């Protein structure tokens, strides 16, 4: 029994040491911008709406000087339409927050866990970013092109515009014909950084 207890304590100690080593440096996001686009199909033409949503918190975890991963919390209560009149803005924003779409009272936050960055050559963007996104309690693994710059503990990530299928996250009208007039794809684009960085000093992220 004593040997079993000693072994368990050693495992806990090793795990704790590993966790401490993995996250021995945390760099917090201090600047961010997230934009979204949704598309409404009317007959043969499609119209679009766009807006913003705010990042509640974000951080990048380092092992020494190596970027390990990133964790981001999105405040879904801050989602807002921004390309319509004031009256329509209020109406559309309330609709987005309702049970028909993001149901922000029940799911006030979304999460993105950045798990991997793979450098790209000869491309408009220098990297492919991989991670897990959770919206309305549903988690999906996604990837998208981005420009990623890392200088010691300073990180900048500027994504390309990428699409998510809203139905994968249960973002749709329940039993309503209105849903057939909305494209399933919603586009997103974001920029996060730990601090402002001159373009001349930016260094692409290295492959882990």
Short mmCIF file of C-alpha atoms in Angstrom, two decimals:
data_model
loop_
_atom_site.label_atom_id
_atom_site.label_comp_id
_atom_site.label_asym_id
_atom_site.label_seq_id
_atom_site.Cartn_x
_atom_site.Cartn_y
_atom_site.Cartn_z
CA UNK A 1 0.00 0.00 0.00
CA UNK A 2 2.85 2.37 0.86
CA UNK A 3 4.58 1.54 -2.42
CA UNK A 4 1.38 2.23 -4.35
CA UNK A 5 0.94 5.56 -2.56
CA UNK A 6 4.58 6.49 -3.23
CA UNK A 7 4.18 5.62 -6.93
CA UNK A 8 1.02 7.73 -7.19
CA UNK A 9 2.80 10.68 -5.54
CA UNK A 10 5.69 10.33 -8.00
CA UNK A 11 3.27 10.37 -10.96
CA UNK A 12 1.59 13.49 -9.65
CA UNK A 13 4.97 15.15 -9.13
CA UNK A 14 6.12 14.28 -12.65
CA UNK A 15 2.86 15.53 -14.16
CA UNK A 16 3.05 18.76 -12.18
CA UNK A 17 6.68 19.30 -13.20
CA UNK A 18 5.79 18.72 -16.85
CA UNK A 19 2.86 21.13 -16.64
CA UNK A 20 5.05 23.76 -15.05
CA UNK A 21 7.68 23.31 -17.76
CA UNK A 22 5.11 23.42 -20.55
CA UNK A 23 3.67 26.70 -19.38
CA UNK A 24 6.75 28.33 -17.89
CA UNK A 25 6.02 31.52 -19.87
CA UNK A 26 2.61 33.01 -20.68
CA UNK A 27 2.21 35.94 -23.05
CA UNK A 28 -1.20 37.63 -22.84
CA UNK A 29 -3.05 39.12 -25.80
CA UNK A 30 -3.32 42.90 -25.48
CA UNK A 31 -4.76 43.80 -28.90
CA UNK A 32 -7.45 41.99 -30.88
CA UNK A 33 -10.04 42.37 -33.62
CA UNK A 34 -12.57 39.75 -34.76
CA UNK A 35 -14.91 40.25 -37.71
CA UNK A 36 -17.69 38.04 -39.04
CA UNK A 37 -19.74 37.82 -42.26
CA UNK A 38 -23.10 36.11 -42.80
CA UNK A 39 -24.90 35.66 -46.10
CA UNK A 40 -28.57 35.73 -46.92
CA UNK A 41 -29.65 34.13 -50.19
CA UNK A 42 -32.49 35.91 -51.98
CA UNK A 43 -33.52 34.18 -55.21
CA UNK A 44 -30.40 34.08 -57.39
CA UNK A 45 -28.48 36.76 -55.48
CA UNK A 46 -26.83 36.74 -52.09
CA UNK A 47 -26.67 39.68 -49.71
CA UNK A 48 -24.36 39.85 -46.74
CA UNK A 49 -24.17 41.23 -43.24
CA UNK A 50 -21.02 41.80 -41.25
CA UNK A 51 -20.06 42.81 -37.76
CA UNK A 52 -17.74 42.23 -34.86
CA UNK A 53 -17.34 40.17 -31.73
CA UNK A 54 -14.87 40.84 -28.93
CA UNK A 55 -12.14 38.73 -27.44
CA UNK A 56 -12.61 38.39 -23.69
CA UNK A 57 -9.12 37.05 -23.04
CA UNK A 58 -6.28 35.36 -24.85
CA UNK A 59 -2.82 34.00 -24.17
CA UNK A 60 0.05 32.10 -25.75
CA UNK A 61 1.90 29.46 -23.75
CA UNK A 62 5.65 28.92 -24.14
CA UNK A 63 8.13 26.24 -23.20
CA UNK A 64 11.21 28.42 -22.74
CA UNK A 65 11.17 30.37 -26.02
CA UNK A 66 9.15 27.83 -28.02
CA UNK A 67 5.47 28.63 -28.64
CA UNK A 68 3.44 25.63 -27.43
CA UNK A 69 -0.18 26.67 -27.93
CA UNK A 70 -2.72 29.45 -27.49
CA UNK A 71 -5.99 29.78 -25.61
CA UNK A 72 -8.67 32.32 -26.48
CA UNK A 73 -12.05 33.15 -24.93
CA UNK A 74 -14.56 35.01 -27.12
CA UNK A 75 -17.33 37.07 -25.51
CA UNK A 76 -20.39 36.05 -27.53
CA UNK A 77 -22.50 38.60 -25.67
CA UNK A 78 -20.53 41.29 -27.51
CA UNK A 79 -21.52 40.11 -31.01
CA UNK A 80 -22.86 42.99 -33.07
CA UNK A 81 -23.99 43.76 -36.60
CA UNK A 82 -22.21 46.75 -38.02
CA UNK A 83 -23.28 47.32 -41.62
CA UNK A 84 -26.94 48.32 -41.24
CA UNK A 85 -28.98 51.25 -39.98
CA UNK A 86 -29.25 51.80 -36.23
CA UNK A 87 -32.77 50.33 -36.06
CA UNK A 88 -31.82 47.28 -38.14
CA UNK A 89 -28.58 46.92 -36.20
CA UNK A 90 -30.44 46.49 -32.93
CA UNK A 91 -32.87 44.03 -34.51
CA UNK A 92 -30.18 41.92 -36.19
CA UNK A 93 -27.90 41.98 -33.14
CA UNK A 94 -30.73 40.79 -30.89
CA UNK A 95 -31.53 38.04 -33.39
CA UNK A 96 -27.91 36.86 -33.38
CA UNK A 97 -27.95 36.69 -29.59
CA UNK A 98 -31.28 34.83 -29.46
CA UNK A 99 -31.98 31.10 -29.31
CA UNK A 100 -32.28 31.12 -33.11
CA UNK A 101 -28.54 31.68 -33.44
CA UNK A 102 -25.83 31.91 -30.78
CA UNK A 103 -28.05 31.75 -27.68
CA UNK A 104 -25.67 33.92 -25.68
CA UNK A 105 -27.54 33.73 -22.37
CA UNK A 106 -26.91 29.99 -22.24
CA UNK A 107 -23.56 30.06 -24.06
CA UNK A 108 -21.94 33.43 -23.20
CA UNK A 109 -18.49 32.42 -24.43
CA UNK A 110 -16.87 30.58 -27.31
CA UNK A 111 -13.36 29.14 -27.15
CA UNK A 112 -10.48 28.60 -29.55
CA UNK A 113 -7.50 26.46 -28.60
CA UNK A 114 -4.60 26.95 -31.01
CA UNK A 115 -2.78 23.63 -31.13
CA UNK A 116 -0.33 23.78 -34.03
CA UNK A 117 1.29 26.15 -36.53
CA UNK A 118 2.75 24.77 -39.77
CA UNK A 119 4.87 27.15 -41.88
CA UNK A 120 3.95 27.64 -45.53
CA UNK A 121 6.27 28.50 -48.40
CA UNK A 122 5.44 30.52 -51.50
CA UNK A 123 2.04 31.56 -50.22
CA UNK A 124 0.18 34.78 -49.44
CA UNK A 125 0.15 33.62 -45.81
CA UNK A 126 3.21 32.21 -44.05
CA UNK A 127 1.46 29.55 -41.95
CA UNK A 128 -1.47 27.20 -41.51
CA UNK A 129 -3.01 27.42 -38.04
CA UNK A 130 -4.71 24.39 -36.50
CA UNK A 131 -6.93 24.34 -33.44
CA UNK A 132 -10.18 23.40 -31.74
CA UNK A 133 -13.08 25.84 -31.68
CA UNK A 134 -16.05 25.47 -29.33
CA UNK A 135 -19.33 27.29 -30.07
CA UNK A 136 -22.56 26.56 -28.19
CA UNK A 137 -20.84 23.65 -26.47
CA UNK A 138 -19.87 21.99 -29.77
CA UNK A 139 -16.16 21.50 -30.46
CA UNK A 140 -14.68 21.15 -33.93
CA UNK A 141 -11.12 20.96 -35.22
CA UNK A 142 -10.40 23.61 -37.82
CA UNK A 143 -7.49 25.04 -39.81
CA UNK A 144 -6.95 28.23 -41.77
CA UNK A 145 -4.15 30.27 -43.39
CA UNK A 146 -2.61 33.08 -41.37
CA UNK A 147 0.41 35.29 -41.06
CA UNK A 148 2.06 34.37 -37.77
CA UNK A 149 5.00 36.28 -36.33
CA UNK A 150 6.88 35.31 -33.18
CA UNK A 151 9.75 37.30 -31.66
CA UNK A 152 10.73 35.75 -28.34
CA UNK A 153 7.47 36.11 -26.38
CA UNK A 154 5.80 38.58 -28.72
CA UNK A 155 3.18 36.97 -30.98
CA UNK A 156 1.04 38.33 -33.80
CA UNK A 157 -1.55 36.20 -35.63
CA UNK A 158 -3.40 37.68 -38.61
CA UNK A 159 -5.80 35.16 -40.12
CA UNK A 160 -7.15 34.97 -43.64
CA UNK A 161 -10.92 35.03 -44.00
CA UNK A 162 -12.10 31.48 -43.29
CA UNK A 163 -15.48 29.74 -43.17
CA UNK A 164 -17.35 27.78 -40.51
CA UNK A 165 -20.55 25.87 -41.13
CA UNK A 166 -23.06 27.34 -38.69
CA UNK A 167 -25.13 24.16 -38.68
CA UNK A 168 -22.16 22.25 -37.23
CA UNK A 169 -22.62 24.40 -34.12
CA UNK A 170 -26.44 24.33 -34.04
CA UNK A 171 -26.68 27.95 -35.17
CA UNK A 172 -29.93 27.93 -37.10
CA UNK A 173 -33.64 28.63 -36.92
CA UNK A 174 -35.57 25.79 -35.33
CA UNK A 175 -38.36 24.62 -37.67
CA UNK A 176 -38.52 27.79 -39.73
CA UNK A 177 -38.44 28.43 -43.46
CA UNK A 178 -36.28 31.48 -42.75
CA UNK A 179 -33.30 29.19 -42.31
CA UNK A 180 -33.39 28.14 -45.98
CA UNK A 181 -32.64 31.72 -47.01
CA UNK A 182 -29.38 31.85 -45.03
CA UNK A 183 -26.15 30.31 -46.27
CA UNK A 184 -24.67 27.71 -43.97
CA UNK A 185 -21.20 29.23 -44.24
CA UNK A 186 -20.24 32.10 -41.97
CA UNK A 187 -16.90 33.79 -42.55
CA UNK A 188 -14.51 35.01 -39.87
CA UNK A 189 -11.26 36.91 -39.81
CA UNK A 190 -9.22 37.98 -36.80
CA UNK A 191 -6.04 39.62 -35.62
CA UNK A 192 -4.55 39.08 -32.18
CA UNK A 193 -1.24 40.29 -30.79
CA UNK A 194 0.59 40.42 -27.51
CA UNK A 195 1.90 43.90 -28.31
CA UNK A 196 2.42 46.21 -31.26
CA UNK A 197 5.28 45.11 -33.46
CA UNK A 198 7.03 46.88 -36.35
CA UNK A 199 6.74 45.04 -39.65
CA UNK A 200 10.53 45.08 -40.05
CA UNK A 201 10.99 43.14 -36.81
CA UNK A 202 8.45 40.41 -37.45
CA UNK A 203 9.74 36.86 -37.63
CA UNK A 204 7.58 33.97 -38.97
CA UNK A 205 6.78 31.27 -36.43
CA UNK A 206 9.07 28.26 -36.47
CA UNK A 207 7.74 24.73 -36.85
CA UNK A 208 7.49 22.92 -33.51
#
